[in-house]
Coordinates of C-alpha atoms and ligand atoms in Angstrom, one line a residue:
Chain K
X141 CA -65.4 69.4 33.7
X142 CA -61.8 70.0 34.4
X143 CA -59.4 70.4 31.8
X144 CA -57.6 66.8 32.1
X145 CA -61.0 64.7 31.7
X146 CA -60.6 62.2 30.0
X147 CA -63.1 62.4 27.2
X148 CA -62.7 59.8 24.9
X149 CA -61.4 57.1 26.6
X150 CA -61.0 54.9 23.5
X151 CA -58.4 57.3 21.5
X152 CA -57.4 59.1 25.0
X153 CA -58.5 62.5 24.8
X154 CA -58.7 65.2 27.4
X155 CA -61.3 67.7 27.6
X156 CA -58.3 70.4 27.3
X157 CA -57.5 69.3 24.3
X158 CA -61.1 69.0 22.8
X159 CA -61.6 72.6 23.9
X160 CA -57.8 73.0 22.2
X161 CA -59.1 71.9 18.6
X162 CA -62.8 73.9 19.2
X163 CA -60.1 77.3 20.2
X164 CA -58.4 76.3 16.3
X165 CA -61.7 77.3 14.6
X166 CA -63.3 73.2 14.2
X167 CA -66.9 73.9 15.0
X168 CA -69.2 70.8 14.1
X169 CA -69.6 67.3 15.5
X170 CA -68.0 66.1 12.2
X171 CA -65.3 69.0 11.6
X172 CA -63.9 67.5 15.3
X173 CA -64.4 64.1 14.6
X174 CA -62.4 64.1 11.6
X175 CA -59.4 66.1 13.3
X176 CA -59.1 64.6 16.9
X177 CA -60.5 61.1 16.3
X178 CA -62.8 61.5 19.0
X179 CA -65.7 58.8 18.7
X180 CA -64.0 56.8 16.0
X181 CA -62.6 53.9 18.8
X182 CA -64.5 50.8 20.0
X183 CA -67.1 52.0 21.1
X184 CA -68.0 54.7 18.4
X185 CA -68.7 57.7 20.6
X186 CA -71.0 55.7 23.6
X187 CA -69.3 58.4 26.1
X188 CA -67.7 61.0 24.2
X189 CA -70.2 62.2 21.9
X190 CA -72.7 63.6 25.1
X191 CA -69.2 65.2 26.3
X192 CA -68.6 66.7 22.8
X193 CA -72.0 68.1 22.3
X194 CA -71.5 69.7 25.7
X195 CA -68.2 71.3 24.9
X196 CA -69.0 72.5 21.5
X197 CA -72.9 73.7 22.8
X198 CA -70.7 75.7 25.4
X199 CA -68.4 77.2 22.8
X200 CA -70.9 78.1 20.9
X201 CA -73.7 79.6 23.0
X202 CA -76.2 77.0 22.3
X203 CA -78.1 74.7 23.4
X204 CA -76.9 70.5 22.6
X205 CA -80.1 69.9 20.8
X206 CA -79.1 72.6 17.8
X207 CA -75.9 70.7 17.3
X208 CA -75.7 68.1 14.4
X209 CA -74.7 64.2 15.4
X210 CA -72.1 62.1 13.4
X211 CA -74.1 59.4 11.6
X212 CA -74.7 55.9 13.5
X213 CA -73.0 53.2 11.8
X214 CA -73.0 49.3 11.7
X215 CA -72.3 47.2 13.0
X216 CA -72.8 49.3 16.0
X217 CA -71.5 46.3 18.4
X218 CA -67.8 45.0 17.7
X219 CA -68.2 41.6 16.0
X220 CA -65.4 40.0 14.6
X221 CA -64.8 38.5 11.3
X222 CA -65.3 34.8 12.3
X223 CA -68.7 36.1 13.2
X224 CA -69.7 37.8 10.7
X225 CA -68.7 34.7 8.0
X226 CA -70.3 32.5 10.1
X227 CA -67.5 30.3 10.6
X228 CA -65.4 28.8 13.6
X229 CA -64.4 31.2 15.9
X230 CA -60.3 30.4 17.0
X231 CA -60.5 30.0 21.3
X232 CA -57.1 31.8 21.4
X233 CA -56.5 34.9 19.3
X234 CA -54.1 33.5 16.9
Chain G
X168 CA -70.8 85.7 1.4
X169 CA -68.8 87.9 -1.1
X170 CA -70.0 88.8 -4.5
X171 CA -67.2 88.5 -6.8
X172 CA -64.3 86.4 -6.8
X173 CA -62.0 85.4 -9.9
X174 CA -62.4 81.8 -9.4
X175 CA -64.7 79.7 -7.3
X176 CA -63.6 75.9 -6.5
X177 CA -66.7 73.7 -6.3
X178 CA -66.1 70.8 -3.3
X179 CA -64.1 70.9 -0.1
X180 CA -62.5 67.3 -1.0
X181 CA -59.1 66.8 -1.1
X182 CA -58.9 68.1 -4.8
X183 CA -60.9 70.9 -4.1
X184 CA -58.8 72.4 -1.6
X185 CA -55.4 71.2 -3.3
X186 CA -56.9 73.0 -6.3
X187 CA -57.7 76.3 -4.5
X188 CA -54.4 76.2 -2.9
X189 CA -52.2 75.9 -6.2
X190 CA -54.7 78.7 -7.9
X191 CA -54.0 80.8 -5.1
X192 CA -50.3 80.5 -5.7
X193 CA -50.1 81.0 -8.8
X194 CA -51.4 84.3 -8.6
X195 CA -55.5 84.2 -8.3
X196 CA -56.2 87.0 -5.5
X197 CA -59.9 86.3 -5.0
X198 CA -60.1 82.5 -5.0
X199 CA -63.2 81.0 -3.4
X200 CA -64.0 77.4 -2.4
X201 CA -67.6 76.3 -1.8
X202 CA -68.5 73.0 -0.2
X203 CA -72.0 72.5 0.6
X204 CA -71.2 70.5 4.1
X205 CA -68.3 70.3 5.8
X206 CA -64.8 69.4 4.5
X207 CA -64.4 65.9 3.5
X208 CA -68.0 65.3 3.4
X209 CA -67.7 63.5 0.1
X210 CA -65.5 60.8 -1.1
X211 CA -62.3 62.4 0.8
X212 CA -63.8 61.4 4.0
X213 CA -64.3 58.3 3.2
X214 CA -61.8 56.5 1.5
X215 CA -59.0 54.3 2.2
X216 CA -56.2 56.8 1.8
X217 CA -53.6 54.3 0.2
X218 CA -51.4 56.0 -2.2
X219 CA -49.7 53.7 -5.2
X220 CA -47.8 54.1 -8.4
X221 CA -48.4 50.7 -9.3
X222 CA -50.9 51.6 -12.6
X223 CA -50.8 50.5 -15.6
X224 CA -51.7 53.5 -17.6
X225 CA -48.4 55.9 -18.4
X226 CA -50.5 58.7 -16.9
X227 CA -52.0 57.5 -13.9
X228 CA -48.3 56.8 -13.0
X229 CA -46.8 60.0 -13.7
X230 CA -49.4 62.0 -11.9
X231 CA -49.5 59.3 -8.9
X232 CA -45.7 59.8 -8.7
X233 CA -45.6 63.3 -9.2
X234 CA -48.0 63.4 -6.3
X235 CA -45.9 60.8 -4.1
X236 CA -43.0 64.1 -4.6
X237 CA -45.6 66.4 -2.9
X238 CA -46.7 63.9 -0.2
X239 CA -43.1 63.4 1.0
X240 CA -42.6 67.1 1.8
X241 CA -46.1 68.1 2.6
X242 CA -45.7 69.1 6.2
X243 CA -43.2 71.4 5.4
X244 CA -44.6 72.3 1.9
X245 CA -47.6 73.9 3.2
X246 CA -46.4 74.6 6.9
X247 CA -48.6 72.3 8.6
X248 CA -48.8 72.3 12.6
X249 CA -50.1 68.9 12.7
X250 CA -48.9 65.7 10.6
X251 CA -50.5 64.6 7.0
X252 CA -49.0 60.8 8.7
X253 CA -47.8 59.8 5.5
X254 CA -46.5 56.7 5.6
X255 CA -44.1 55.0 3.1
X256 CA -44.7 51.5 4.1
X257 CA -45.4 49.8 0.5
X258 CA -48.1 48.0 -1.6
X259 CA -48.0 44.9 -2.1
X260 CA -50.1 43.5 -4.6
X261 CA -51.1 40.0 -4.9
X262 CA -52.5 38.2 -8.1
X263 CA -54.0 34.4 -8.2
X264 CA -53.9 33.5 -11.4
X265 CA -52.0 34.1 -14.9
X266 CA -54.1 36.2 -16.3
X267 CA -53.9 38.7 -13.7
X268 CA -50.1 37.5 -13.3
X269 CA -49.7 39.0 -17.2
X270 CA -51.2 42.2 -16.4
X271 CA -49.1 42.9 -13.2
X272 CA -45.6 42.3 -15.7
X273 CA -47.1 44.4 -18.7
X274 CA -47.8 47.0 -15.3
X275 CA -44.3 46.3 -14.2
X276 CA -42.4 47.1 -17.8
X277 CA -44.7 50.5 -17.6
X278 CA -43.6 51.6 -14.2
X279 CA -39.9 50.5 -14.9
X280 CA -39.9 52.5 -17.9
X281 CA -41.0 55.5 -16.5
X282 CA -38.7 55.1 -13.2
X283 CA -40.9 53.7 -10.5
X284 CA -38.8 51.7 -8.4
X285 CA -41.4 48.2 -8.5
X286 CA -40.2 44.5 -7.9
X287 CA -41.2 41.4 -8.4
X288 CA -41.9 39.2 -5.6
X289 CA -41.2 35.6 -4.9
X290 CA -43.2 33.8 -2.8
X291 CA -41.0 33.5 0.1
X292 CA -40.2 37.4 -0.7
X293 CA -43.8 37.6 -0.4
X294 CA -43.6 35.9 3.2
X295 CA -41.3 37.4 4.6
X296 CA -42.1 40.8 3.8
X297 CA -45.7 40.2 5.0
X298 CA -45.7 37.2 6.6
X299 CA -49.2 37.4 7.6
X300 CA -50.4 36.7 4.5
X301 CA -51.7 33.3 3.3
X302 CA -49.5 32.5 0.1
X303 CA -50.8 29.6 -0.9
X304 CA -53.1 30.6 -3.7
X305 CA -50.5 32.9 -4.5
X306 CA -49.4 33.1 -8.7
X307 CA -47.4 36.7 -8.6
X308 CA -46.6 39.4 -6.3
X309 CA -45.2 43.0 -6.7
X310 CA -44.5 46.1 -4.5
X311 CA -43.5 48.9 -4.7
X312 CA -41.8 50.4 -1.3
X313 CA -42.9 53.8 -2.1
X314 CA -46.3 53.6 -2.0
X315 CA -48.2 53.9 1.2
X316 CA -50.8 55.9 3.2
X317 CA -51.8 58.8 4.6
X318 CA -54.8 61.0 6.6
X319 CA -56.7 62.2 4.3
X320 CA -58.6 64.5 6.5
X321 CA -55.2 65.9 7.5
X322 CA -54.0 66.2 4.1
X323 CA -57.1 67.9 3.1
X324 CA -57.1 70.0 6.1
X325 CA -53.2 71.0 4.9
X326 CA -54.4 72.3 1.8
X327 CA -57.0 74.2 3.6
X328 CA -55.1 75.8 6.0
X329 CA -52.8 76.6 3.4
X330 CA -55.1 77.9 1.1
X331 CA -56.8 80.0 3.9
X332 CA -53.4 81.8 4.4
X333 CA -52.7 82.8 1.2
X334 CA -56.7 84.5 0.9
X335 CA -58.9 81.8 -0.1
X336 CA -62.0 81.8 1.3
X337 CA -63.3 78.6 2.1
X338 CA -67.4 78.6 2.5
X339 CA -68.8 75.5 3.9
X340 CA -72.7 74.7 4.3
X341 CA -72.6 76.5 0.9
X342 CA -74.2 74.6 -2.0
X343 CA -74.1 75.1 -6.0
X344 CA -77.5 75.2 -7.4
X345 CA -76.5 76.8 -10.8
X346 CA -74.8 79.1 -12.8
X347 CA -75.2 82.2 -14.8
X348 CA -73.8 81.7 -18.2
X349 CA -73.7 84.1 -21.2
X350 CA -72.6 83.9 -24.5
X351 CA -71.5 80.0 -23.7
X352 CA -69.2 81.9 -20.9
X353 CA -69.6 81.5 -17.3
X354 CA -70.7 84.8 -15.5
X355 CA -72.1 83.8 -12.1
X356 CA -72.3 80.7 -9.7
X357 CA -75.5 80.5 -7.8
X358 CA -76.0 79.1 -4.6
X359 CA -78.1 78.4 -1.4
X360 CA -76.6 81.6 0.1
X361 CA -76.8 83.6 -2.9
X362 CA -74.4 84.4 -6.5
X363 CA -70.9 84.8 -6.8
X364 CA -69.8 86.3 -9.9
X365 CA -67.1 85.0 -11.3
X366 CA -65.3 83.8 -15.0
X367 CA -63.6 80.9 -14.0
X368 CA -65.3 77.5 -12.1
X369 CA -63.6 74.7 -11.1
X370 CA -65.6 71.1 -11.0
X371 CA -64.0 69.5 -8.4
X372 CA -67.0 67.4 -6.8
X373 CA -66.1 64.1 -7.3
X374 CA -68.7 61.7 -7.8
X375 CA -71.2 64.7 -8.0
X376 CA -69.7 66.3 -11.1
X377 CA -72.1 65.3 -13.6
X378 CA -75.0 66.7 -11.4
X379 CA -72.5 70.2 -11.3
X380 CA -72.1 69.5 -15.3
X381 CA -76.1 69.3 -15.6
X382 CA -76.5 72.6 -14.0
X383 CA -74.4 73.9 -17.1
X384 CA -76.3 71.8 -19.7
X385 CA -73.2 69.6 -20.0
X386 CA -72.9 65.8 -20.3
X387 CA -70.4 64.8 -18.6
X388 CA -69.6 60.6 -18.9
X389 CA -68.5 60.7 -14.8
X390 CA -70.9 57.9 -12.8
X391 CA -71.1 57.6 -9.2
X392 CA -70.4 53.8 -8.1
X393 CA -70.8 53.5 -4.2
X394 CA -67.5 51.6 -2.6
X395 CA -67.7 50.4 1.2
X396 CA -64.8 49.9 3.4
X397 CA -65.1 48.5 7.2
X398 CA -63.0 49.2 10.0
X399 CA -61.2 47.1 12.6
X400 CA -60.3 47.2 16.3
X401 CA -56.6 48.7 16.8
X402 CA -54.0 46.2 16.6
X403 CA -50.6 45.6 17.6
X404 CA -48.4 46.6 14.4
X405 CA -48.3 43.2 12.2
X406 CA -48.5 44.3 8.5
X407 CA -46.2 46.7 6.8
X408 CA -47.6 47.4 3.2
X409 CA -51.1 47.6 2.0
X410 CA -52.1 44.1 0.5
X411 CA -54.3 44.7 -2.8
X412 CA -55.7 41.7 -4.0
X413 CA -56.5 41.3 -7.4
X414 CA -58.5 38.0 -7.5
X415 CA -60.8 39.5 -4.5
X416 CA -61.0 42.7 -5.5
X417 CA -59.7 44.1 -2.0
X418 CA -57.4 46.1 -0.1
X419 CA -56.2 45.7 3.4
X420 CA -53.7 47.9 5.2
X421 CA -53.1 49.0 8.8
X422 CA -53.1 52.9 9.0
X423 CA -51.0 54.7 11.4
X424 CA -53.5 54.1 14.9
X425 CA -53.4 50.3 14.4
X426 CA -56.6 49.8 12.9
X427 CA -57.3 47.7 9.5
X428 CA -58.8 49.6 6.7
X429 CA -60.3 46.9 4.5
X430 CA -62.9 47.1 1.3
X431 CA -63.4 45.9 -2.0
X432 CA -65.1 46.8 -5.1
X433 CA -68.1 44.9 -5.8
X434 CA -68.5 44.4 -10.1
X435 CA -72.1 44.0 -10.0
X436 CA -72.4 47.5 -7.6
X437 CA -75.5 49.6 -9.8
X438 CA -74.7 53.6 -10.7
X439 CA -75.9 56.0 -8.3
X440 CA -75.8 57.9 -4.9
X441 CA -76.3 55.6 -1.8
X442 CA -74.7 55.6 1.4
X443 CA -76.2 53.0 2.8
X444 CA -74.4 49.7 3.7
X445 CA -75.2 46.1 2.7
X446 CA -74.5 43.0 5.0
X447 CA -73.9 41.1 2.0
X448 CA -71.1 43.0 1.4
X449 CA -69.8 42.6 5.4
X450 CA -70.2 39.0 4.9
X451 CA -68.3 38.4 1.9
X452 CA -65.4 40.7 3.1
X453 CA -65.0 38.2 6.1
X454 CA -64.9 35.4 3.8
X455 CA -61.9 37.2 1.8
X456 CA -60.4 38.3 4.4
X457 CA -60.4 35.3 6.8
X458 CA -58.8 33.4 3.1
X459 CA -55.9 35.9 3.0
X460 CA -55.2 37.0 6.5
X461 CA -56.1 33.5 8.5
X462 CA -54.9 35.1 11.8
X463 CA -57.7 38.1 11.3
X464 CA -60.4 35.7 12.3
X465 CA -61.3 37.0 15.5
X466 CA -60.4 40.9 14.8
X467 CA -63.7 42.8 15.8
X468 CA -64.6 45.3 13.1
X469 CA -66.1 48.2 14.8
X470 CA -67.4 50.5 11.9
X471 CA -68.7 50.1 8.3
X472 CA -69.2 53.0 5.7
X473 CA -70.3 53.6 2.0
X474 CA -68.9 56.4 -0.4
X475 CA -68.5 56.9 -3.8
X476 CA -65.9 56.7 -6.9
X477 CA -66.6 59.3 -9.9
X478 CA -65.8 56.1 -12.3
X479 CA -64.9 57.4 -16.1
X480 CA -65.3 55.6 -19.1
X481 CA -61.2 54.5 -18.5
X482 CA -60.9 54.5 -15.3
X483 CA -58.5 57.5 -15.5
X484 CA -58.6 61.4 -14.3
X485 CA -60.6 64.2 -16.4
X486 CA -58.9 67.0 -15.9
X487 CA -58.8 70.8 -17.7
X488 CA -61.2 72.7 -19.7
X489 CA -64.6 71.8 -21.0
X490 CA -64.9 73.1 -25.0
X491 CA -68.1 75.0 -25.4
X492 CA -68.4 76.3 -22.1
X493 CA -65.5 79.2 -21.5
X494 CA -64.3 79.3 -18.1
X495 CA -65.3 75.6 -16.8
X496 CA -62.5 73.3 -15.9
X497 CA -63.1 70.0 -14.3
X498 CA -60.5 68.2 -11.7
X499 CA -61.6 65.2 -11.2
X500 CA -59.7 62.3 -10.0
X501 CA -62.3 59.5 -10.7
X502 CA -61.2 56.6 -8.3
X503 CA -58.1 57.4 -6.7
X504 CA -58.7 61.4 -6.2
X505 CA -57.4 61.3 -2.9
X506 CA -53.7 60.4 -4.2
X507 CA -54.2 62.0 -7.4
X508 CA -54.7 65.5 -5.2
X509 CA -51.8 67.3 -4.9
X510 CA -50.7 66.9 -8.6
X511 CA -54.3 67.3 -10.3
X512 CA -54.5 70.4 -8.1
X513 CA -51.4 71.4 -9.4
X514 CA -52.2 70.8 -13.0
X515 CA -55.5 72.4 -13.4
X516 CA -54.3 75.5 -11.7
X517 CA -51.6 76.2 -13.9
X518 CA -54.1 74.9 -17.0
X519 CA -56.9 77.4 -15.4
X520 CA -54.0 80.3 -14.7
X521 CA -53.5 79.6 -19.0
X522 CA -49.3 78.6 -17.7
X523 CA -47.7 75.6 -19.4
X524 CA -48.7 72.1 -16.7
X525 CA -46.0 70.1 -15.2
X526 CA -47.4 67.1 -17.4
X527 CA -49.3 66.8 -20.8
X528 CA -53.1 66.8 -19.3
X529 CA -54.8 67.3 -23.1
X530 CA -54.4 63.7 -22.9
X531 CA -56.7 63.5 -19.8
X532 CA -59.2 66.1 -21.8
X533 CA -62.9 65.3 -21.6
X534 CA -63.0 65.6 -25.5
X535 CA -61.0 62.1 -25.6
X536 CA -64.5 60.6 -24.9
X537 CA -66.0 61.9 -27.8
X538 CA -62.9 61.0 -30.1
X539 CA -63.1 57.4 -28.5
X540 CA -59.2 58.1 -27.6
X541 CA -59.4 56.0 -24.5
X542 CA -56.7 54.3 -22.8
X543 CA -58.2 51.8 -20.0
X544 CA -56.4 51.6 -16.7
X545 CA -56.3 47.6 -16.1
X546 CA -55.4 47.8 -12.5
X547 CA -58.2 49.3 -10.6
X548 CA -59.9 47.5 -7.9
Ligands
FAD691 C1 -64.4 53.2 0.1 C2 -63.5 54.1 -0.7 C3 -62.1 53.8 -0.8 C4 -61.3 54.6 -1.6 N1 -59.9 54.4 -1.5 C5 -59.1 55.2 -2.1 C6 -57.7 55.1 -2.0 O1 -57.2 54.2 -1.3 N2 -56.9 56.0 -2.6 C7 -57.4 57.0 -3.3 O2 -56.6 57.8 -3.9 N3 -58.7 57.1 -3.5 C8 -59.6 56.3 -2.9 N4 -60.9 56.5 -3.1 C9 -61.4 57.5 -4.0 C10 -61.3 58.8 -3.4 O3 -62.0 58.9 -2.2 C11 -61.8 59.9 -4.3 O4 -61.4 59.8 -5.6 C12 -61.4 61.3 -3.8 O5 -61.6 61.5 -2.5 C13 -62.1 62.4 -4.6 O6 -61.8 63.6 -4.0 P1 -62.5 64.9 -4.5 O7 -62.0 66.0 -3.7 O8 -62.6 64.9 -5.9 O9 -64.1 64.6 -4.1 P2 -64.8 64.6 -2.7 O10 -64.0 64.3 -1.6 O11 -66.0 63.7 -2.9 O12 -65.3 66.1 -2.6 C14 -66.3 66.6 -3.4 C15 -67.1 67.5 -2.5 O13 -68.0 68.2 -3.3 C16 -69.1 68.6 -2.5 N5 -70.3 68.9 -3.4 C17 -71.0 68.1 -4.2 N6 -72.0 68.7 -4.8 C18 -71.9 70.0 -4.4 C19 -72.6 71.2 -4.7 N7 -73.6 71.2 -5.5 N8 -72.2 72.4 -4.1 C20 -71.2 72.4 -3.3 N9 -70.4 71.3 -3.0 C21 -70.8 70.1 -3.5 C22 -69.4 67.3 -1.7 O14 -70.1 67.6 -0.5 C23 -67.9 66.8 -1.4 O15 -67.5 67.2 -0.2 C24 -61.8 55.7 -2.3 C25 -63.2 55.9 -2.3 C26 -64.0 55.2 -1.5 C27 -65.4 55.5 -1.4

């Protein structure tokens, strides 16, 4: 992967500077997270988090599988508040 | 893992590292830190970050101001690369009816008194100031424009860094199992990856102190209360200050990436660890939220969490030493740690290095539970 991948595309990180924060000493999924935002956006790590697992596994000289995962959260889907409350949903965003 | 050290910091929250960092400056060569995850595993991680001196105890504003001091220079203060993003954008807080009303003015004659620049709002102040907020159940309103926000990973990851530079060492994946104590003196701290001898210990685990307190055949009145918080979509900027909500209980502020950070304490939540999250409590934080921020309706929340507040029997810090067991000091910030930080790592430091503290923290003592001198902190959500 080249250095200006994007990673994340929800909080717009490349893979340089991933590989940037790894190079500072961060060395879990969580420790990286935390720092960088990466997986935090919209779609809580659908993309990234393969990409991250790579990079660090890489760094590190091991294999992906040995690498703890960020816990899953709800709601796991966006779903707004109107939704979630069960009432009317506004047909413009207001 | 080194043998000795002259003081080992338990937790790698925010306190634990602003702890290690102040020990370290005033003069403790060997000072260790021991976390047993990673940093800002616990409550740090987790919480909402806003930092107020709206209280309504004399001592929760002094140290919440003191701390405010520390947050405005803490880039340069600890010669951070990155940015702690603290933000001075306000908290506004919002009461619906006269009882609550009375508390926010006895509140507002404290922090006047003791020079915390507060106002009290109209309604159209109120409106204008934040005008996405529904007024209309509205009774009384303060803010107080020096309050605000900020990262607490950074922050914690500031005192870290820091704290590294000047010869901590930080161990992570490291967990306290127990202690070695002789004479009713602490010798050695044990651990999953062996002891560390050392006189001094510092408690700084948050909602897991009493479990560290156990360990060391202590009681210590410190319960863990799980809190949840969700997380919203990135918006366009649209509300300045963080809008605390005494009637529901909840906080709502944008943080510096556009997202809303919202929660609110639930009274009937039981004592214990849990990190799991209820859709009750999803549900009725829609319902509060679409009351006071009608134009929130269709804001997708993308993330919901659980964590804890160490809650004490007056909702304020318990900070210093623990009588009976020489060389064990707690620093624990009990429901707002993470703006509490810098200061109670400051205080407990200079208490632990035996110098004179920046503020009177025998008040905050953990024998003011067994003399029943409490003082209760009204304005906690
Ligand atoms: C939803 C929510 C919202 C909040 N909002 C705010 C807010 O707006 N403002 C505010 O100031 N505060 C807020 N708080 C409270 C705040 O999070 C805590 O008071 C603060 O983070 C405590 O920091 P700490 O360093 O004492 O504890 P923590 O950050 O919990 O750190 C304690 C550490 O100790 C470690 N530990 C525990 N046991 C052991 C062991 N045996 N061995 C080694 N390590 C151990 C844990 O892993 C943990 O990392 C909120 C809390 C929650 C849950």
């Amino acid at each position: 992967m080249c250095d200006k991948t994007i990673i994340c595309r929800c909080e717009d990180l490349t893979a340089e500077e991933i590989r940037e924060w790894i190079a500072r000493g961060y060395s879990g999924f969580e420790e990286i997270k935390r720092v960088s935002r990466i997986g935090m956006g919209a779609c809580q790590g659908r993309t990234c988090r393969r990409h991250l697992l790579n990079e660090l596994a890489r760094a590190g000289g091991i294999s992906p599988a040995e690498i703890d995962l960020s816990t899953f959260r709800p709601p796991t889907k966006p779903i707004n508040f109107a939704a979630i409350a069960g009432v009317d949903q506004d047909a413009k965003n207001s | 893992m080194q043998k000795t050290a002259d003081v080992v910091v338990i937790g790698g929250g925010s306190i634990g590292c602003a702890t290690a960092y102040n020990l370290a400056r005033s003069g403790f060569r060997r000072v260790v830190v021991l976390e047993k995850g990673y940093l800002c595993r616990g409550s740090t991680g987790r919480c909402a970050a806003g930092i107020r001196q709206q209280w309504g105890t004399e001592m929760n504003c002094l140290i919440s101001r003191g701390s405010i001091k520390h947050f405005e220079v803490m880039n340069e203060m600890l010669e951070y690369e990155d940015d702690v993003e603290f933000r001075q954008n306000g908290y506004l807080m919002i009461t619906y009816s006269e009882k609550e009303a009375a508390m926010l003015k006895n509140n507002l004659a404290l922090q006047e008194r003791l020079g915390i620049p507060v106002q009290f709002l109209s309604i159209d102040d109120v409106k204008e100031i934040a005008p996405a907020v529904n007024t209309e159940r509205v009774v009384a309103s303060t803010i107080c424009m020096e309050d605000g926000q900020a990262n607490p990973f950074k922050v914690t990851d500031a005192y870290a860094r820091a704290a590294r530079k000047l010869g901590v060492n930080i161990y992570t994946y490291t967990e306290v199992t127990g202690f070695r104590l002789e004479d009713g003196a602490v010798k050695a701290v044990l651990t999953n990856r062996g002891e560390i001898s050392t006189p001094l210990v510092v408690n700084a685990t948050g909602a897991y102190a009493r479990l560290i307190s156990e360990m060391l055949g202590h009681d210590l009145p410190v319960k863990p209360e799980r809190h949840q918080i969700v997380v919203t979509e990135p918006l366009e900027p649209f509300l300045k200050p963080l809008v605390m909500n005494f009637f529901h209980k909840s906080y709502c502020q944008q943080v510096v990436n556009g997202s809303m950070l919202i929660g609110y304490g639930d009274p009937h939540e039981p004592e214990g660890i849990n990190y799991s999250c209820s859709w009750q409590f999803i549900r009725e934080l829609a319902e509060k939220i679409i009351e006071q921020f009608p134009i929130m309706k269709n804001v997708n929340v993308i993330r919901h969490w659980a964590g804890h507040y160490g809650i004490s029997p007056d909702g304020q810090p318990v900070l210093g030493p623990v009588p009976g067991i020489e060389g064990y000091y707690l620093a624990l910030g009990c429901g707002k740690g993470f703006m509490l930080s810098p200061m109670i790592g400051e205080l407990v430091a200079q208490a632990v290095a035996g110098q004179e503290t920046t503020l009177p923290i025998d008040i905050l003592s953990i024998e003011r539970f067994e003399k029943g001198e409490l003082i209760v902190e009204p304005a906690v959500v």
